[in-house]
Coordinates of C-alpha atoms in Angstrom, one line a residue:
Chain U
M87 CA -11.9 -6.8 151.1
N88 CA -11.0 -3.6 149.3
M89 CA -11.0 -2.9 145.6
T90 CA -7.2 -3.3 145.3
V91 CA -7.4 -6.8 146.8
H92 CA -10.3 -7.7 144.4
L93 CA -8.3 -6.5 141.4
E94 CA -5.1 -8.3 142.6
R95 CA -7.1 -11.5 143.2
A96 CA -8.8 -11.2 139.8
A97 CA -5.5 -10.7 138.1
S98 CA -4.0 -13.7 139.9
I99 CA -7.0 -15.9 138.8
T100 CA -6.8 -14.6 135.3
T101 CA -3.0 -15.3 135.2
L102 CA -3.6 -18.8 136.6
A103 CA -6.3 -19.5 134.1
L104 CA -4.1 -18.4 131.2
I105 CA -1.2 -20.6 132.5
L106 CA -3.6 -23.6 132.8
L107 CA -5.1 -22.9 129.3
F108 CA -1.5 -22.7 127.9
L109 CA -0.5 -25.9 129.6
C110 CA -3.7 -27.7 128.4
R111 CA -3.0 -26.6 124.8
C112 CA 0.6 -27.8 125.1
T113 CA -0.5 -31.2 126.5
E114 CA -3.1 -31.4 123.7
G115 CA -0.4 -30.6 121.2
D116 CA 2.0 -33.2 122.5
S117 CA -0.6 -35.9 122.4
Q118 CA -2.1 -35.1 119.0
H119 CA 0.7 -33.6 117.0
T120 CA 4.1 -34.6 115.8
D121 CA 7.0 -32.9 114.2
E122 CA 5.2 -32.5 110.9
I123 CA 2.4 -30.4 112.4
R124 CA 2.2 -26.7 111.9
E125 CA -0.4 -24.7 113.9
P126 CA -2.0 -21.8 112.2
E127 CA 0.1 -18.8 113.0
A128 CA -2.0 -16.0 111.6
P129 CA -5.7 -15.2 112.3
R130 CA -6.4 -15.6 108.5
E131 CA -5.3 -19.2 108.7
A132 CA -7.2 -19.9 111.9
S133 CA -10.3 -18.5 110.3
F134 CA -9.7 -20.5 107.1
E135 CA -9.6 -23.7 109.2
D136 CA -12.7 -22.9 111.2
T137 CA -14.9 -22.0 108.3
L138 CA -14.0 -24.7 105.8
L139 CA -13.7 -27.9 107.7
P140 CA -17.0 -29.8 107.9
Q141 CA -18.7 -29.6 111.3
Q142 CA -19.9 -32.7 113.2
E143 CA -23.5 -32.1 112.1
D144 CA -22.4 -32.4 108.4
L145 CA -20.8 -35.8 109.0
R146 CA -23.4 -38.5 109.1
G147 CA -21.6 -41.6 110.5
W148 CA -18.1 -40.1 110.1
G149 CA -16.1 -38.4 112.7
P150 CA -12.6 -36.8 113.0
C151 CA -9.7 -39.0 114.0
D152 CA -7.2 -36.3 114.8
A153 CA -6.6 -32.6 115.0
A154 CA -6.4 -30.7 111.7
R155 CA -2.9 -29.9 110.6
L156 CA -2.0 -26.9 108.5
Y157 CA 1.0 -26.4 106.3
A158 CA 1.8 -23.1 104.6
G159 CA 4.3 -22.1 102.0
D160 CA 7.5 -24.2 102.1
D161 CA 6.1 -26.4 104.9
L162 CA 4.4 -28.3 102.2
F163 CA 7.7 -30.1 101.7
I164 CA 7.2 -31.4 105.3
Y165 CA 3.8 -32.7 104.5
I166 CA 4.4 -34.1 101.0
N167 CA 8.1 -34.7 101.4
G168 CA 9.1 -34.4 97.8
G169 CA 6.2 -33.8 95.6
A170 CA 5.5 -30.2 96.6
E171 CA 7.0 -28.5 93.5
I172 CA 4.0 -29.0 91.3
Y173 CA 1.7 -27.4 93.9
H174 CA 4.1 -24.5 94.2
E175 CA 4.3 -24.1 90.4
Y176 CA 0.5 -23.6 90.4
G177 CA 0.5 -21.2 93.3
F178 CA 0.2 -23.0 96.6
V179 CA -0.7 -21.0 99.7
S180 CA -1.5 -23.6 102.4
V181 CA -3.1 -27.0 103.0
I182 CA -5.2 -28.3 105.8
A183 CA -5.2 -32.1 106.3
K184 CA -7.6 -34.0 108.5
E185 CA -8.5 -37.7 108.9
Y186 CA -12.0 -39.1 109.4
A187 CA -13.3 -42.5 110.2
D188 CA -16.7 -44.3 110.4
G189 CA -17.9 -46.7 113.0
D190 CA -16.5 -49.7 111.0
G191 CA -13.0 -48.3 110.9
R192 CA -13.1 -47.1 107.3
K193 CA -11.0 -44.0 106.9
I194 CA -11.0 -40.9 104.7
N195 CA -8.3 -38.3 104.4
L196 CA -9.4 -34.7 103.7
E197 CA -7.0 -32.2 102.2
I198 CA -8.1 -28.6 101.5
F199 CA -5.5 -26.7 99.4
E200 CA -5.7 -23.0 99.4
M201 CA -4.2 -21.7 96.1
D202 CA -3.4 -18.2 94.9
D203 CA -6.6 -17.8 93.0
A204 CA -9.3 -19.7 91.1
R205 CA -7.1 -20.1 88.1
S206 CA -4.4 -21.8 90.2
A207 CA -7.1 -24.0 91.9
Y208 CA -8.5 -25.1 88.6
G209 CA -5.0 -25.7 87.3
I210 CA -3.9 -28.0 90.0
Y211 CA -7.3 -29.7 89.9
S212 CA -6.9 -30.4 86.2
F213 CA -3.4 -31.8 86.9
K214 CA -4.6 -34.2 89.6
R215 CA -7.8 -35.5 88.1
S216 CA -7.7 -38.3 85.5
S217 CA -9.6 -38.7 82.3
D218 CA -11.4 -41.7 83.8
G219 CA -13.1 -40.0 86.7
E220 CA -16.9 -39.7 87.1
R221 CA -17.9 -36.0 86.9
L222 CA -19.9 -34.9 89.9
Q223 CA -21.9 -31.8 90.7
I224 CA -19.7 -30.7 93.7
G225 CA -18.1 -27.3 93.8
S226 CA -17.2 -25.8 90.4
E227 CA -16.1 -29.2 89.0
A228 CA -15.5 -32.6 90.6
A229 CA -14.2 -35.9 89.6
L230 CA -14.7 -39.2 91.5
E231 CA -12.0 -41.8 90.8
D232 CA -11.9 -45.4 92.2
Y233 CA -10.9 -44.4 95.7
Y234 CA -10.6 -40.6 95.7
L235 CA -12.3 -37.5 94.8
N236 CA -11.1 -34.0 93.7
F237 CA -13.0 -30.9 93.3
W238 CA -12.2 -27.2 93.0
K239 CA -14.2 -24.1 94.1
G240 CA -13.2 -20.5 94.6
H241 CA -9.4 -20.6 95.1
H242 CA -9.5 -24.0 96.7
L243 CA -8.7 -27.5 95.6
V244 CA -10.1 -30.3 97.8
T245 CA -8.9 -33.8 97.7
L246 CA -10.5 -36.7 99.6
I247 CA -8.8 -40.1 99.8
G248 CA -10.6 -43.3 100.8
F249 CA -8.7 -46.4 101.5
D250 CA -11.0 -48.8 99.8
E251 CA -13.6 -48.7 97.0
S252 CA -16.6 -49.8 99.2
E253 CA -19.9 -48.2 98.7
Q254 CA -19.7 -46.8 102.2
T255 CA -16.3 -45.1 101.6
V256 CA -17.4 -43.7 98.3
N257 CA -20.6 -42.3 99.9
G258 CA -18.4 -40.8 102.6
L259 CA -16.2 -39.2 100.0
R260 CA -19.2 -37.6 98.4
Q261 CA -20.8 -36.5 101.7
I262 CA -17.6 -34.9 103.1
A263 CA -16.9 -33.2 99.8
Q264 CA -20.4 -31.7 99.7
A265 CA -20.0 -30.5 103.3
V266 CA -16.7 -28.8 102.5
A267 CA -18.0 -27.4 99.2
A268 CA -20.9 -25.8 101.0
R269 CA -18.5 -23.9 103.2
I270 CA -16.3 -22.5 100.4
P271 CA -17.6 -19.1 99.3
K272 CA -19.1 -19.1 95.8
I273 CA -17.8 -15.7 94.6
D274 CA -14.1 -15.4 94.4
A275 CA -12.0 -12.4 93.6
G276 CA -8.9 -12.7 91.5
A277 CA -8.0 -14.5 88.4
Q278 CA -10.5 -17.0 87.0
P279 CA -9.9 -20.1 85.0
P280 CA -9.0 -19.2 81.4
A281 CA -12.3 -19.7 79.8
D282 CA -11.1 -18.5 76.4
L283 CA -8.2 -20.9 76.3
L284 CA -10.3 -23.8 77.5
S285 CA -13.1 -23.1 75.0
H286 CA -10.7 -24.3 72.2
V287 CA -10.8 -27.9 73.6
A288 CA -14.4 -27.8 74.9
G289 CA -15.9 -29.7 71.9
E290 CA -17.1 -33.3 71.8
D291 CA -13.9 -34.3 70.0
F292 CA -12.0 -34.1 73.3
M293 CA -12.0 -36.2 76.4
H294 CA -13.1 -33.7 79.0
G295 CA -11.2 -35.3 81.9
S296 CA -8.0 -35.1 79.8
I297 CA -7.9 -31.3 79.7
R298 CA -5.1 -29.9 81.7
Y299 CA -4.3 -26.3 82.3
I300 CA -0.6 -25.7 82.5
E301 CA 1.1 -22.8 84.2
G302 CA 4.7 -23.9 84.2
A303 CA 7.5 -26.1 82.9
L304 CA 7.0 -28.9 85.4
A305 CA 3.3 -29.5 84.6
L306 CA 4.3 -29.4 80.9
Y307 CA 7.1 -31.9 81.5
N308 CA 4.7 -34.2 83.3
S309 CA 2.2 -34.0 80.4
Y310 CA 4.8 -34.7 77.7
P311 CA 8.6 -34.5 78.2
F312 CA 9.4 -32.3 75.2
F313 CA 12.6 -30.9 76.7
T314 CA 14.1 -30.5 80.1
E315 CA 14.8 -26.8 79.4
N316 CA 12.0 -24.3 79.4
V317 CA 11.9 -24.1 75.6
F318 CA 8.3 -23.1 75.3
A319 CA 8.5 -19.9 77.2
F320 CA 4.7 -19.6 77.2
N321 CA 2.4 -17.4 79.3
E322 CA -0.1 -20.2 79.8
A323 CA -0.9 -23.4 78.1
L324 CA -3.3 -26.4 78.0
C325 CA -3.2 -29.9 76.8
A326 CA -6.1 -32.2 75.9
E327 CA -6.6 -35.6 74.3
R328 CA -9.0 -36.2 71.4
L329 CA -11.2 -39.2 71.3
S330 CA -9.3 -40.3 68.2
G331 CA -6.0 -40.4 70.3
E332 CA -4.2 -37.2 69.2
R333 CA -2.9 -35.0 72.0
V334 CA -3.1 -31.3 71.5
F335 CA -1.0 -28.7 73.3
L336 CA -1.9 -25.0 72.9
F337 CA 0.7 -22.5 74.1
D338 CA -0.5 -18.9 74.6
F339 CA 2.2 -16.2 73.9
G340 CA -0.1 -13.2 74.4
T341 CA 0.6 -11.6 71.0
C342 CA 1.0 -12.8 67.4
K343 CA 4.4 -11.1 67.2
R344 CA 5.8 -12.9 70.2
C345 CA 4.4 -16.2 69.0
L346 CA 6.3 -15.8 65.7
E347 CA 9.5 -14.8 67.6
E348 CA 9.3 -18.0 69.6
M349 CA 9.0 -20.3 66.7
P350 CA 12.7 -20.3 65.4
P351 CA 14.3 -21.3 68.8
I352 CA 11.6 -24.0 69.3
E353 CA 12.3 -25.3 65.8
E354 CA 16.0 -25.3 66.4
K355 CA 15.7 -27.1 69.6
F356 CA 13.5 -29.9 68.1
R357 CA 16.0 -30.2 65.2
N358 CA 19.0 -30.5 67.6
T359 CA 17.5 -33.0 70.1
S360 CA 18.5 -36.5 69.3
K361 CA 15.3 -38.1 70.4
Y362 CA 13.4 -36.4 67.6
E363 CA 13.9 -37.3 63.9
N364 CA 12.4 -36.8 60.4
F365 CA 12.2 -33.1 60.6
T366 CA 10.0 -31.7 57.8
D367 CA 9.2 -28.1 56.9
R368 CA 5.4 -27.6 56.5
T369 CA 3.5 -24.8 55.0
N370 CA 2.9 -23.3 58.4
G371 CA 5.4 -24.7 60.9
F372 CA 7.1 -28.1 60.9
S373 CA 6.7 -31.7 61.8
I374 CA 9.0 -34.1 63.5
N375 CA 8.7 -37.6 64.9
D376 CA 9.3 -38.7 68.5
R377 CA 11.0 -41.8 69.8
D378 CA 7.8 -43.8 69.4
N379 CA 7.5 -42.7 65.8
R380 CA 4.5 -40.5 66.5
M381 CA 4.3 -37.4 64.4
I382 CA 4.6 -34.0 66.2
L383 CA 3.1 -31.1 64.3
V384 CA 4.1 -27.6 65.4
A385 CA 2.2 -24.6 64.0
P386 CA 1.8 -21.0 65.0
H387 CA -1.7 -19.5 64.7
A388 CA -2.7 -16.0 66.0
N389 CA -1.3 -15.7 69.5
F390 CA -0.7 -19.4 69.9
I391 CA 1.6 -22.2 69.0
A392 CA -0.4 -25.4 68.5
V393 CA 1.4 -28.7 68.9
V394 CA -0.3 -31.9 67.9
I395 CA 1.1 -35.3 68.8
G396 CA -0.3 -38.1 66.7
A397 CA -2.0 -41.1 68.1
A398 CA 0.1 -44.3 68.3
G399 CA -0.2 -45.8 64.9
G400 CA -2.1 -42.8 63.7
D401 CA -1.7 -41.1 60.3
L402 CA -1.0 -37.6 59.1
R403 CA -4.7 -37.0 58.4
G404 CA -5.6 -37.4 62.1
V405 CA -2.9 -34.9 63.1
Y406 CA -4.0 -32.3 60.6
A407 CA -7.7 -32.8 61.5
A408 CA -6.7 -32.0 65.2
L409 CA -4.8 -28.9 64.1
E410 CA -7.6 -27.7 61.9
G411 CA -10.1 -28.1 64.7
I412 CA -8.0 -26.0 67.0
T413 CA -7.2 -23.3 64.5
A414 CA -10.9 -23.0 63.5
S415 CA -11.8 -22.6 67.1
I416 CA -9.2 -19.8 67.5
D417 CA -10.5 -18.1 64.4
R418 CA -14.1 -18.2 65.6
S419 CA -13.1 -16.6 69.0
E420 CA -11.4 -13.6 67.4
Chain N
M744 CA 21.4 -36.5 122.1
K745 CA 23.9 -34.6 120.1
H746 CA 26.8 -36.2 118.4
K747 CA 30.0 -34.4 117.8
I748 CA 32.4 -36.1 115.4
T749 CA 36.0 -35.5 116.2
R750 CA 38.8 -36.2 113.7
R751 CA 39.8 -39.2 115.9
D752 CA 36.2 -40.5 115.9
F753 CA 36.0 -40.0 112.2
L754 CA 39.2 -42.0 111.5
K755 CA 38.2 -44.7 113.9
R756 CA 34.7 -44.9 112.4
G757 CA 36.2 -45.0 108.9
A758 CA 38.6 -47.8 109.9
D759 CA 35.7 -49.7 111.5
I760 CA 33.5 -49.4 108.4
S761 CA 36.3 -50.2 106.0
A762 CA 36.9 -53.4 108.0
L763 CA 33.2 -54.2 107.9
S764 CA 33.0 -53.6 104.2
L765 CA 35.3 -56.5 103.8
L766 CA 32.6 -58.6 105.3
G767 CA 30.3 -57.6 102.5
G768 CA 28.9 -54.2 103.7
S769 CA 29.3 -51.3 101.2
L770 CA 28.0 -48.0 102.4
I771 CA 29.9 -44.9 101.4
S772 CA 32.5 -44.5 98.7
S773 CA 33.8 -41.0 98.8
A774 CA 34.2 -41.1 102.6
G775 CA 36.6 -44.0 102.1
C776 CA 34.2 -46.4 103.8
G777 CA 33.3 -48.7 100.9
D778 CA 32.8 -48.4 97.2
A779 CA 29.7 -47.1 95.5
Q780 CA 31.0 -48.4 92.2
K781 CA 31.2 -52.1 92.8
P782 CA 34.3 -53.7 91.2
A783 CA 32.2 -56.6 89.8
P784 CA 31.1 -56.0 86.1
L785 CA 27.6 -54.7 86.2
E786 CA 26.6 -56.7 83.1
A787 CA 27.2 -59.8 85.2
E788 CA 24.8 -58.7 87.9
K789 CA 21.3 -60.0 87.2
I790 CA 17.9 -58.6 88.1
A791 CA 15.4 -60.9 89.6
V792 CA 11.7 -60.3 89.0
V793 CA 9.0 -62.3 90.6
E794 CA 5.3 -61.9 89.9
G795 CA 2.5 -63.0 92.1
D796 CA -0.2 -62.1 94.6
D797 CA 1.8 -63.0 97.7
C798 CA 4.3 -60.1 97.8
A799 CA 6.2 -61.5 100.8
A800 CA 6.8 -64.8 99.0
A801 CA 7.7 -62.8 95.9
A802 CA 10.4 -60.9 97.8
K803 CA 11.8 -64.1 99.2
R804 CA 11.9 -65.8 95.8
A805 CA 13.5 -62.8 94.2
V806 CA 16.3 -62.8 96.7
D807 CA 16.7 -66.5 96.3
L808 CA 17.1 -66.0 92.5
L809 CA 20.0 -63.7 93.3
G810 CA 21.7 -66.4 95.4
G811 CA 19.9 -66.1 98.7
I812 CA 20.0 -63.6 101.5
E813 CA 23.2 -65.1 102.8
S814 CA 25.0 -63.7 99.8
Y815 CA 24.3 -60.3 101.1
V816 CA 23.9 -60.6 104.9
P817 CA 26.8 -62.3 106.6
K818 CA 26.1 -64.0 110.0
G819 CA 26.4 -61.5 112.8
A820 CA 25.9 -58.4 110.5
K821 CA 24.1 -55.3 111.5
V822 CA 21.5 -54.6 108.7
C823 CA 19.7 -51.4 108.0
L824 CA 16.6 -51.3 105.9
L825 CA 15.2 -48.3 104.1
P826 CA 11.5 -48.8 103.2
N827 CA 9.4 -45.9 101.8
A828 CA 6.8 -45.0 104.4
Q829 CA 5.9 -41.6 103.0
K830 CA 2.1 -41.8 103.4
N831 CA -0.7 -44.2 103.8
H832 CA -2.3 -43.4 100.5
P833 CA -2.7 -46.5 98.3
G834 CA 0.3 -47.3 96.1
T835 CA 2.6 -44.8 97.8
F836 CA 4.5 -46.9 100.4
T837 CA 6.5 -50.1 100.5
K838 CA 4.1 -52.9 101.4
P839 CA 4.5 -54.0 105.1
E840 CA 4.5 -57.6 104.0
I841 CA 7.7 -57.0 101.9
V842 CA 9.4 -55.3 104.8
E843 CA 8.4 -58.1 107.2
S844 CA 9.6 -60.7 104.7
V845 CA 13.0 -59.0 104.4
I846 CA 13.4 -58.8 108.1
E847 CA 12.5 -62.5 108.4
M848 CA 15.2 -63.3 105.7
C849 CA 17.8 -61.3 107.5
R850 CA 17.0 -63.0 110.8
H851 CA 17.3 -66.3 109.1
A852 CA 20.7 -65.3 107.8
G853 CA 21.8 -64.7 111.3
A854 CA 21.9 -60.9 111.3
K855 CA 22.8 -59.6 114.7
K856 CA 20.8 -56.4 114.4
I857 CA 18.1 -55.3 112.0
S858 CA 16.8 -51.7 111.9
C859 CA 14.6 -49.6 109.7
L860 CA 16.0 -46.1 109.5
S861 CA 14.0 -43.0 109.0
W862 CA 13.7 -39.3 109.7
L863 CA 9.9 -39.4 109.1
P864 CA 7.9 -39.0 112.3
R865 CA 6.8 -42.2 114.0
K866 CA 3.2 -41.2 113.1
S867 CA 3.9 -42.0 109.5
W868 CA 4.9 -45.5 110.4
E869 CA 2.0 -45.9 112.8
A870 CA -0.4 -44.9 110.0
L871 CA 0.8 -47.9 108.0
G872 CA 1.0 -50.3 111.0
L873 CA 4.6 -50.7 110.1
D874 CA 6.0 -49.8 113.5
E875 CA 4.3 -52.8 115.1
I876 CA 5.2 -55.1 112.2
I877 CA 8.8 -54.1 112.3
E878 CA 9.1 -54.6 116.1
S879 CA 7.1 -57.9 116.2
A880 CA 9.3 -59.2 113.4
G881 CA 12.3 -58.7 115.6
A882 CA 13.7 -55.5 114.1
E883 CA 13.7 -52.0 115.4
L884 CA 12.5 -48.7 114.1
V885 CA 15.1 -46.0 114.4
I886 CA 13.7 -42.5 114.0
V887 CA 16.2 -39.7 113.6
D888 CA 15.0 -36.2 114.6
M889 CA 14.7 -34.5 111.2
K890 CA 15.3 -31.0 112.8
D891 CA 18.6 -31.9 114.5
E892 CA 21.2 -31.4 111.8
S893 CA 23.9 -32.7 114.3
L894 CA 22.4 -36.1 113.7
F895 CA 23.4 -36.0 110.1
K896 CA 27.0 -36.4 109.0
P897 CA 28.5 -34.2 106.2
V898 CA 29.7 -36.5 103.4
P899 CA 31.6 -34.8 100.5
I900 CA 30.5 -35.8 97.0
P901 CA 33.6 -35.4 94.9
R902 CA 32.0 -36.5 91.7
G903 CA 28.8 -34.4 92.2
T904 CA 27.9 -32.1 89.4
V905 CA 25.5 -30.0 91.4
L906 CA 25.4 -31.7 94.8
K907 CA 28.8 -31.3 96.5
E908 CA 27.9 -32.6 100.0
A909 CA 25.3 -34.9 101.4
R910 CA 24.2 -35.1 105.0
I911 CA 23.7 -38.7 105.9
M912 CA 22.2 -39.7 109.2
N913 CA 25.0 -40.6 111.6
V914 CA 23.3 -43.9 112.7
F915 CA 23.6 -45.2 109.2
F916 CA 27.3 -45.7 109.7
D917 CA 26.7 -48.1 112.5
Y918 CA 25.5 -50.8 110.1
D919 CA 27.4 -53.3 108.0
V920 CA 24.7 -54.0 105.3
F921 CA 22.3 -51.7 103.7
I922 CA 19.1 -53.0 102.0
N923 CA 17.1 -50.5 100.0
L924 CA 13.4 -51.2 100.0
P925 CA 11.6 -48.6 97.8
I926 CA 8.3 -48.7 96.1
T927 CA 8.5 -47.6 92.5
K928 CA 5.9 -44.9 91.5
D929 CA 5.2 -41.7 89.7
H930 CA 6.9 -38.5 90.9
A931 CA 5.7 -35.1 89.7
G932 CA 9.2 -33.6 90.1
N933 CA 10.9 -36.0 87.8
R934 CA 8.2 -38.5 86.6
F935 CA 9.7 -41.5 88.3
T936 CA 10.9 -42.7 91.7
G937 CA 12.6 -46.0 92.5
T938 CA 15.8 -47.2 94.1
M939 CA 17.9 -44.1 93.5
K940 CA 15.5 -41.5 94.7
N941 CA 14.7 -43.5 97.8
L942 CA 18.2 -42.8 99.1
M943 CA 17.0 -39.3 99.9
G944 CA 15.5 -41.0 102.9
L945 CA 19.0 -41.2 104.4
N946 CA 19.9 -37.6 103.6
S947 CA 18.8 -34.8 105.9
P948 CA 15.5 -33.1 105.0
K949 CA 17.4 -29.8 105.1
S950 CA 19.8 -31.0 102.5
N951 CA 17.0 -32.6 100.5
R952 CA 15.3 -29.3 100.4
T953 CA 18.2 -28.0 98.2
F954 CA 17.4 -30.7 95.6
H955 CA 14.1 -28.9 95.1
T956 CA 14.9 -25.5 93.6
G957 CA 13.3 -22.4 94.9
N958 CA 12.0 -21.1 91.6
F959 CA 8.8 -23.0 91.2
K960 CA 8.0 -21.6 87.8
N961 CA 11.1 -23.5 87.4
D962 CA 13.3 -23.6 84.3
N963 CA 15.6 -26.3 85.6
I964 CA 13.8 -29.6 85.7
E965 CA 17.1 -31.4 85.6
H966 CA 18.3 -30.1 89.0
L967 CA 16.4 -32.6 91.2
D968 CA 17.5 -35.5 89.0
Q969 CA 21.1 -34.5 88.9
C970 CA 21.2 -34.1 92.7
I971 CA 19.8 -37.7 93.1
A972 CA 22.4 -39.1 90.7
D973 CA 25.1 -37.2 92.6
L974 CA 23.9 -38.5 95.9
N975 CA 24.0 -42.1 94.5
T976 CA 27.7 -41.7 93.8
V977 CA 28.4 -41.9 97.5
L978 CA 25.7 -44.3 98.7
A979 CA 25.6 -47.9 97.5
P980 CA 22.9 -50.3 98.7
D981 CA 24.2 -53.9 99.1
L982 CA 20.8 -55.0 97.8
C983 CA 17.7 -53.3 96.4
I984 CA 14.3 -55.0 96.7
V985 CA 11.6 -52.9 94.9
D986 CA 7.9 -53.1 95.6
A987 CA 6.4 -53.0 92.1
T988 CA 3.2 -54.9 93.1
E989 CA 0.8 -51.9 93.0
F990 CA 1.7 -48.3 92.8
I991 CA 0.5 -44.9 91.6
I992 CA 1.3 -43.8 88.1
T993 CA -0.1 -40.3 88.4
N994 CA 0.1 -37.6 91.1
G995 CA 3.2 -39.1 92.7
P996 CA 4.9 -39.3 95.0
F997 CA 2.1 -38.6 97.5
G998 CA -1.1 -39.5 95.6
P999 CA -3.9 -40.1 95.4
G1000 CA -3.4 -41.3 91.8
K1001 CA -4.2 -43.9 89.3
L1002 CA -3.1 -47.4 90.5
H1003 CA -1.1 -49.8 88.4
A1004 CA -0.6 -53.4 89.6
P1005 CA 2.1 -55.4 87.8
R1006 CA 2.2 -57.6 91.0
K1007 CA 6.0 -57.7 90.8
V1008 CA 8.9 -57.6 93.2
V1009 CA 12.2 -56.6 91.5
A1010 CA 15.6 -57.2 93.2
G1011 CA 19.2 -56.8 92.4
T1012 CA 22.2 -54.5 93.0
D1013 CA 22.3 -52.5 89.8
R1014 CA 20.2 -49.5 90.7
V1015 CA 20.2 -48.0 87.2
A1016 CA 19.1 -51.3 85.6
I1017 CA 16.4 -51.9 88.2
D1018 CA 15.0 -48.4 87.8
A1019 CA 15.1 -48.8 84.1
Y1020 CA 13.2 -52.0 84.4
C1021 CA 10.6 -50.5 86.7
C1022 CA 10.1 -47.5 84.3
K1023 CA 9.1 -49.9 81.6
L1024 CA 6.4 -51.4 83.8
W1025 CA 4.4 -48.3 83.0
D1026 CA 5.8 -47.5 79.6
L1027 CA 8.3 -44.9 80.5
E1028 CA 11.5 -44.7 78.5
P1029 CA 14.4 -45.0 80.9
R1030 CA 16.6 -42.6 78.9
E1031 CA 13.9 -39.9 79.3
I1032 CA 14.1 -40.2 83.1
I1033 CA 17.0 -37.8 83.6
M1034 CA 18.0 -39.3 86.9
I1035 CA 18.5 -42.7 85.4
D1036 CA 20.3 -41.4 82.4
R1037 CA 22.7 -39.3 84.5
A1038 CA 23.4 -42.2 86.9
H1039 CA 24.2 -44.3 83.9
Q1040 CA 26.6 -41.6 82.6
L1041 CA 28.2 -41.6 86.0
G1042 CA 28.9 -45.3 85.7
L1043 CA 26.5 -46.3 88.4
G1044 CA 24.8 -49.0 86.4
E1045 CA 23.5 -50.2 83.1
I1046 CA 20.6 -48.4 81.4
D1047 CA 20.4 -50.8 78.5
L1048 CA 18.4 -53.8 79.7
T1049 CA 19.4 -55.9 76.7
K1050 CA 22.8 -56.0 78.4
K1051 CA 21.4 -57.4 81.7
K1052 CA 20.4 -60.8 82.6
I1053 CA 16.8 -60.6 83.9
E1054 CA 15.6 -63.7 85.6
E1055 CA 11.8 -63.8 85.9
S1056 CA 9.6 -66.1 87.9
V1057 CA 5.9 -66.4 88.7
I1058 CA 4.6 -67.7 91.9

């Protein structure tokens, strides 16, 4: 057998192997995937999947039920079918979803969201967690709710969903979360969570789990439906609830000048919106009442506009105490 | 299989459906195949609300309070059901027990054919165990390929403010009676979902995608709501039975989120009023849900619940 024959035969075997490999992958795809599934198309995505999903040795008593599915960009609408906007507003890149089960048939869904940067990851985390969750030492910050767990680390948000509140499921949530967190790199380039902004609501007066970082109009509307138009044309914002019941919104406009420029149209919009009444000019800013007769106090301070919504049945003193707390914090930071 | 609708087919189908609408079916208004704005005064249509742990029995009682399933499903009718089977996360999907109960009621009324329609992949239904439940209850699960636009019929929306054309799955027009079976829950896009938003489940995903605007730092929160209100001007369920037993009130529509459990099933024909009622189950103000307000302005129902008769029962 000469060299040419060897090469031809090797080429034929290689071609055959490639065809078989291709057919195997197609068959695997047919059996495990449906229309909703998107395979990683770029090496970056494949690498992302390989490195972040927990490996079998990390999963004591839990095993994967299906192949991982990856959705990137607009394909999130295929996966979430309607609720994708809020993720996009925060800067969604892709999500990997995978299901796990234990020997007794309990199930856990794992979702690893890749966001634009750490600021986006923290933002969507703060949107999804509730103020009732138990804080855990997983990733940069984690919250365990009745049947689910969210944490963020680097530029990732990780959500795990159990289907019951049993001890085994909750332990599984923690275990899988820790395994994923260990695989996410600690150091992340790019924008970080807005520590300066968050420092203004870091005190003991605030419910930690209520702090929400807001990047766009949709998150704001879900936090409190001030207006359907983007009246607060802010750079970034946050909201948080005080233990005494007042809700504080802090809108960052970047400069004091811009902040003062934004006040008149905001005031005009409040005045001309029928669901608000009892407009009153205040020394610095104005107040108005909402439909539930809660006072809303709007006041510019430095680069910010602070909005305080009174507690149900609360009084003017509580609203002003909340405002003074915020403005004092801003003054200290300057 | 590809469907090509000719003018002759269209006229014939229109005539067929018009004839069927006389039996009680009421599917599409603008296409001349029914009337989305029912002639009966909306104030006269009551809402039935039944509270209890047995959601199947609650659904049955709610329909009985409205006069019984026979008032909506004539003998020999072909009935299509639209449950929400979005995801298996707790509080995000219509309880299978309610779907099963409605199928059982329709069978009892003598329905000739009962189908659940969806463009969601079968896997979504399997994850809930709903595929088996539907089939063992004597109905069929009809999955329309979401990628094949030829399986969706263009339907003009003459009264649409922003949505001028819907694309409704062709197979929908083969049925006489349409029963809408949503779960009410939170929705991050517009804060609420119920009877009206569920109708997006009949519209093609490609068309639905236009409801969600491309600018995600978006300045136009009203767009999605207006599209839904517009869609509802050409689709009129004959009956809505809403799962308000346990649902998410944060992180909707997909979850996971905080669960709220009023243990109620809400039924009726006035979508606006039903959605307004469901809003109040978790302290939302109906007039602040743009979709409900716009639908009311379009004359699709009553937003003021003091003008509705609400019949409540506990089992």
